[in-house]
Short mmCIF file of C-alpha atoms in Angstrom, two decimals:
data_model
loop_
_atom_site.label_atom_id
_atom_site.label_comp_id
_atom_site.label_asym_id
_atom_site.label_seq_id
_atom_site.Cartn_x
_atom_site.Cartn_y
_atom_site.Cartn_z
CA UNK A 1406 0.00 0.00 0.00
CA UNK A 1407 1.41 3.44 -0.92
CA UNK A 1408 2.47 5.42 2.15
CA UNK A 1409 -0.12 8.18 1.66
CA UNK A 1410 -2.97 5.66 1.36
CA UNK A 1411 -1.73 3.81 4.45
CA UNK A 1412 -1.62 7.07 6.41
CA UNK A 1413 -5.16 7.94 5.35
CA UNK A 1414 -6.40 4.52 6.45
CA UNK A 1415 -4.70 4.70 9.84
CA UNK A 1416 -5.74 8.29 10.57
CA UNK A 1417 -9.37 7.68 9.63
CA UNK A 1418 -9.49 4.81 12.08
CA UNK A 1419 -7.36 6.24 14.90
CA UNK A 1420 -9.12 9.63 14.90
CA UNK A 1421 -11.96 8.07 16.89
CA UNK A 1422 -9.59 7.94 19.87
CA UNK A 1423 -7.47 10.99 19.03
CA UNK A 1424 -10.40 13.37 18.67
CA UNK A 1425 -11.06 14.03 22.39
CA UNK A 1426 -7.51 15.29 22.98
CA UNK A 1427 -7.49 17.39 19.82
CA UNK A 1428 -10.92 18.88 20.57
CA UNK A 1429 -9.89 19.68 24.15
CA UNK A 1430 -6.74 21.43 22.95
CA UNK A 1431 -8.63 23.51 20.39
CA UNK A 1432 -11.18 24.52 23.03
CA UNK A 1433 -8.51 25.32 25.63
CA UNK A 1434 -6.85 27.91 23.39
CA UNK A 1435 -9.98 30.11 23.49
CA UNK A 1436 -9.52 31.13 19.87
CA UNK A 1437 -11.52 34.26 18.99
CA UNK A 1438 -14.97 33.70 17.53
CA UNK A 1439 -15.05 34.76 13.92
CA UNK A 1440 -11.27 34.60 13.52
CA UNK A 1441 -9.31 33.24 10.55
CA UNK A 1442 -6.83 30.52 11.39
CA UNK A 1443 -4.23 28.35 9.66
CA UNK A 1444 -4.07 24.59 10.12
CA UNK A 1445 -0.48 23.93 9.03
CA UNK A 1446 -0.03 20.31 8.01
CA UNK A 1447 -3.78 19.63 8.06
CA UNK A 1448 -3.40 16.11 6.66
CA UNK A 1449 -6.78 14.57 5.82
CA UNK A 1450 -8.60 17.43 7.55
CA UNK A 1451 -9.84 15.28 10.41
CA UNK A 1452 -9.56 18.04 13.00
CA UNK A 1453 -10.64 20.96 10.79
CA UNK A 1454 -14.24 20.68 11.95
CA UNK A 1455 -13.06 20.73 15.58
CA UNK A 1456 -11.22 24.00 14.95
CA UNK A 1457 -14.24 25.51 13.20
CA UNK A 1458 -16.39 24.66 16.20
CA UNK A 1459 -13.90 26.54 18.38
CA UNK A 1460 -14.28 29.73 16.29
CA UNK A 1461 -17.99 29.39 15.50
CA UNK A 1462 -20.18 30.76 14.16
CA UNK A 1463 -18.34 32.93 11.65
CA UNK A 1464 -14.73 31.81 11.77
CA UNK A 1465 -12.78 30.64 8.75
CA UNK A 1466 -9.98 28.12 8.43
CA UNK A 1467 -7.27 27.55 5.84
CA UNK A 1468 -5.79 24.05 5.71
CA UNK A 1469 -2.31 23.56 4.27
CA UNK A 1470 -0.65 20.26 3.42
CA UNK A 1471 2.03 19.11 1.01
CA UNK A 1472 0.27 15.84 0.05
CA UNK A 1473 -2.37 16.13 -2.68
CA UNK A 1474 -3.94 12.79 -1.69
CA UNK A 1475 -4.42 13.99 1.87
CA UNK A 1476 -5.93 17.27 0.66
CA UNK A 1477 -8.40 15.45 -1.59
CA UNK A 1478 -9.65 13.54 1.45
CA UNK A 1479 -9.78 16.78 3.48
CA UNK A 1480 -11.91 18.51 0.83
CA UNK A 1481 -14.35 15.61 0.81
CA UNK A 1482 -14.45 15.52 4.62
CA UNK A 1483 -15.30 19.23 4.73
CA UNK A 1484 -18.08 18.64 2.19
CA UNK A 1485 -19.56 15.78 4.20
CA UNK A 1486 -19.43 17.87 7.38
CA UNK A 1487 -21.09 20.77 5.52
CA UNK A 1488 -18.35 23.26 6.39
CA UNK A 1489 -16.93 23.81 2.88
CA UNK A 1490 -18.04 27.43 2.95
CA UNK A 1491 -15.92 28.11 6.04
CA UNK A 1492 -12.74 26.34 5.02
CA UNK A 1493 -10.28 26.47 2.14
CA UNK A 1494 -7.37 24.20 1.37
CA UNK A 1495 -4.04 24.84 -0.26
CA UNK A 1496 -1.14 22.61 -1.18
CA UNK A 1497 2.16 23.81 0.19
CA UNK A 1498 5.12 23.26 2.49
CA UNK A 1499 4.96 24.13 6.19
CA UNK A 1500 8.67 24.91 5.97
CA UNK A 1501 8.00 27.50 3.24
CA UNK A 1502 4.55 28.93 3.87
CA UNK A 1503 2.90 30.39 0.74
CA UNK A 1504 1.17 33.24 2.58
CA UNK A 1505 1.78 36.93 3.13
CA UNK A 1506 2.74 38.29 6.53
CA UNK A 1507 -0.12 38.88 8.99
CA UNK A 1508 -2.53 36.73 6.98
CA UNK A 1509 -4.09 34.91 9.95
CA UNK A 1510 -5.33 35.56 13.46
CA UNK A 1511 -3.68 32.34 14.71
CA UNK A 1512 -1.89 29.23 13.47
CA UNK A 1513 -2.06 25.63 14.67
CA UNK A 1514 -0.18 22.47 13.73
CA UNK A 1515 -0.72 18.87 14.88
CA UNK A 1516 2.06 16.26 14.67
CA UNK A 1517 3.82 18.20 11.93
CA UNK A 1518 6.43 20.74 13.07
CA UNK A 1519 9.26 18.71 14.54
CA UNK A 1520 8.04 15.54 12.83
CA UNK A 1521 8.98 16.55 9.28
CA UNK A 1522 12.42 17.44 7.89
CA UNK A 1523 13.63 20.96 8.59
CA UNK A 1524 14.56 23.27 11.41
CA UNK A 1525 11.57 23.44 13.81
CA UNK A 1526 12.58 26.88 15.10
CA UNK A 1527 12.49 28.25 11.56
CA UNK A 1528 9.11 26.59 10.95
CA UNK A 1529 7.70 28.19 14.10
CA UNK A 1530 9.21 31.51 13.01
CA UNK A 1531 7.45 31.09 9.67
CA UNK A 1532 4.14 30.45 11.40
CA UNK A 1533 4.69 33.54 13.50
CA UNK A 1534 5.37 35.58 10.35
CA UNK A 1535 1.95 34.80 8.85
CA UNK A 1536 0.08 35.44 12.13
CA UNK A 1537 -0.95 38.96 13.17
CA UNK A 1538 0.72 40.55 16.21
CA UNK A 1539 -0.97 39.27 19.36
CA UNK A 1540 -2.08 36.06 17.66
CA UNK A 1541 -1.22 32.63 18.99
CA UNK A 1542 0.94 29.94 17.38
CA UNK A 1543 0.13 26.48 18.77
CA UNK A 1544 1.75 23.09 18.29
CA UNK A 1545 -0.10 19.94 19.38
CA UNK A 1546 2.19 16.91 19.55
CA UNK A 1547 1.83 13.25 20.52
CA UNK A 1548 3.96 13.04 23.66
CA UNK A 1549 3.62 9.64 25.38
CA UNK A 1550 1.69 6.40 25.57
CA UNK A 1551 1.14 3.14 27.41
CA UNK A 1552 -0.66 0.92 24.93
CA UNK A 1553 0.54 -2.60 25.82
CA UNK A 1554 -0.61 -3.16 29.42
CA UNK A 1555 1.18 -6.09 31.02
CA UNK A 1556 4.16 -5.93 28.64
CA UNK A 1557 6.31 -3.05 30.00
CA UNK A 1558 9.64 -4.45 28.80
CA UNK A 1559 8.37 -5.15 25.30
CA UNK A 1560 6.83 -1.67 25.09
CA UNK A 1561 10.09 -0.13 26.29
CA UNK A 1562 12.02 -2.01 23.61
CA UNK A 1563 9.48 -0.96 20.97
CA UNK A 1564 9.97 2.65 22.04
CA UNK A 1565 13.68 2.19 21.34
CA UNK A 1566 13.14 1.16 17.72
CA UNK A 1567 13.46 3.65 14.85
CA UNK A 1568 9.70 4.04 14.59
CA UNK A 1569 9.28 4.19 18.35
CA UNK A 1570 11.86 6.97 18.74
CA UNK A 1571 10.67 8.88 15.66
CA UNK A 1572 11.07 11.62 14.71
CA UNK A 1573 14.33 11.49 16.64
CA UNK A 1574 17.34 9.63 15.26
CA UNK A 1575 20.47 8.46 17.04
CA UNK A 1576 22.43 11.57 15.99
CA UNK A 1577 19.74 14.16 16.77
CA UNK A 1578 20.70 16.91 19.22
CA UNK A 1579 18.38 17.04 22.25
CA UNK A 1580 16.88 20.41 21.31
CA UNK A 1581 15.35 18.90 18.17
CA UNK A 1582 13.05 16.62 20.18
CA UNK A 1583 9.35 17.67 20.08
CA UNK A 1584 9.17 17.85 23.87
CA UNK A 1585 11.67 20.72 23.64
CA UNK A 1586 9.04 22.81 21.82
CA UNK A 1587 9.14 25.49 24.50
CA UNK A 1588 12.61 26.33 23.24
CA UNK A 1589 11.36 26.42 19.65
CA UNK A 1590 8.72 28.98 20.56
CA UNK A 1591 11.10 31.28 22.43
CA UNK A 1592 13.81 30.75 19.80
CA UNK A 1593 11.35 31.90 17.12
CA UNK A 1594 10.71 35.13 19.05
CA UNK A 1595 7.26 34.30 20.43
CA UNK A 1596 6.39 35.59 23.88
CA UNK A 1597 4.83 33.85 26.88
CA UNK A 1598 5.53 30.27 25.77
CA UNK A 1599 3.49 27.72 27.73
CA UNK A 1600 2.39 24.09 27.62
CA UNK A 1601 -0.47 21.81 28.67
CA UNK A 1602 -0.93 18.04 28.33
CA UNK A 1603 -4.15 16.17 27.56
CA UNK A 1604 -4.65 12.50 28.48
CA UNK A 1605 -6.92 10.03 26.68
CA UNK A 1606 -7.76 6.87 28.63
CA UNK A 1607 -8.69 3.76 26.63
CA UNK A 1608 -10.24 0.88 28.54
CA UNK A 1609 -12.47 -2.17 28.20
CA UNK A 1610 -15.13 -2.96 27.29
CA UNK A 1611 -14.26 -1.55 23.87
CA UNK A 1612 -16.66 -1.38 20.95
CA UNK A 1613 -15.47 -2.80 17.64
CA UNK A 1614 -14.74 0.61 16.13
CA UNK A 1615 -12.70 1.48 19.24
CA UNK A 1616 -10.72 -1.75 18.88
CA UNK A 1617 -9.94 -0.89 15.25
CA UNK A 1618 -8.89 2.60 16.31
CA UNK A 1619 -6.61 1.20 19.02
CA UNK A 1620 -5.04 -1.26 16.58
CA UNK A 1621 -4.41 1.67 14.22
CA UNK A 1622 -2.77 3.67 17.01
CA UNK A 1623 -0.46 0.75 17.76
CA UNK A 1624 0.45 0.45 14.07
CA UNK A 1625 1.02 4.21 13.77
CA UNK A 1626 3.18 4.26 16.87
CA UNK A 1627 5.51 1.38 16.09
CA UNK A 1628 4.96 0.47 12.44
CA UNK A 1629 6.62 -2.83 11.54
CA UNK A 1630 9.69 -2.99 13.80
CA UNK A 1631 10.16 -6.77 13.63
CA UNK A 1632 13.66 -6.55 12.15
CA UNK A 1633 14.78 -4.61 15.25
CA UNK A 1634 13.31 -7.05 17.78
CA UNK A 1635 14.50 -10.36 19.12
CA UNK A 1636 12.75 -13.48 17.90
CA UNK A 1637 10.90 -13.77 21.23
CA UNK A 1638 9.76 -10.14 21.12
CA UNK A 1639 8.67 -10.49 17.48
CA UNK A 1640 6.51 -13.46 18.36
CA UNK A 1641 4.83 -11.69 21.28
CA UNK A 1642 4.28 -8.44 19.40
CA UNK A 1643 2.77 -10.22 16.40
CA UNK A 1644 0.41 -12.08 18.71
CA UNK A 1645 -0.64 -8.93 20.56
CA UNK A 1646 -1.51 -6.96 17.43
CA UNK A 1647 -3.09 -9.87 15.49
CA UNK A 1648 -6.88 -9.49 15.79
CA UNK A 1649 -7.30 -13.12 14.76
CA UNK A 1650 -5.28 -14.34 17.74
CA UNK A 1651 -7.21 -15.15 20.95
CA UNK A 1652 -4.71 -13.07 22.96
CA UNK A 1653 -4.94 -9.93 20.83
CA UNK A 1654 -4.23 -7.00 23.15
CA UNK A 1655 -7.17 -4.91 21.92
CA UNK A 1656 -9.56 -7.75 22.78
CA UNK A 1657 -8.32 -8.13 26.38
CA UNK A 1658 -11.29 -8.00 28.75
CA UNK A 1659 -9.24 -5.99 31.26
CA UNK A 1660 -7.56 -3.67 28.75
CA UNK A 1661 -6.45 -0.26 29.97
CA UNK A 1662 -4.08 2.08 28.19
CA UNK A 1663 -3.59 5.77 27.62
CA UNK A 1664 -1.82 8.28 25.43
CA UNK A 1665 -1.09 11.96 25.75
CA UNK A 1666 -0.99 14.99 23.50
CA UNK A 1667 0.94 18.06 24.63
CA UNK A 1668 -0.01 21.55 23.51
CA UNK A 1669 2.72 24.18 23.21
CA UNK A 1670 1.85 27.76 22.36
CA UNK A 1671 3.25 31.26 22.25
CA UNK A 1672 2.08 34.74 21.25
CA UNK A 1673 3.36 36.76 18.31
CA UNK A 1674 4.83 39.97 19.78
CA UNK A 1675 3.86 43.46 18.76
CA UNK A 1676 0.23 43.69 19.82
CA UNK A 1677 -2.35 42.80 22.48
CA UNK A 1678 -3.12 39.11 22.86
CA UNK A 1679 -5.94 38.17 20.49
CA UNK A 1680 -7.19 35.19 22.49
CA UNK A 1681 -8.53 34.76 26.00
CA UNK A 1682 -5.71 32.49 27.11
CA UNK A 1683 -5.71 29.28 29.07
#
């Protein structure tokens, strides 16, 4: 399966569980009603409706993504949600934003800045350039998880694989890690940098669509790391994620797991803050 199609499949499924954290973050920012915001790296547009709810009833959103396949899905999602008149999409690079200065009241990015190639400080600076003075620039980033209850050593080893440590690599300097986003905000010249973490608990009994979403989260988190695992770990991991196996982790009657999203934000200097704050 082509990578873009695989990403669409996984996101569509996993968004059932991701949505509460994303919605909570959008609400917590207290974005001004009627404002015009930028969703940088909007992907398939799965959280565009959540942002529009936060700036209802007259707000407008521009979604930007570099992948045409993702944007096609986003356009269709907006049509199905009947918000096409309040949102526009554009293909482009978050590292080289195709917008004039002061084009938006705020900018937001989920799992993009810091996860794609390029200097995250420069990307944040670019977001600040297109936001009006006093507007907020916010980054929402996957920050932790416990998804394999009862298998702490296996989960720790999975977190040490290439996919598990992504976007970091062995030679990355510490300041490039997404959890160092506070430094990115201040380094880009934004004022009053701050952070807040949102937790999503996942526990049995799970409905079938929740089980599919959880399986998608596990696949998104660790991919196919079998070549980096011992034979014993490979066998256990395959069993845990195989829905056909009687010991599939998502079918455990006592399943409990959680994941977190962390919101980092700062204010573009030069004017009064344009949002109510957290």
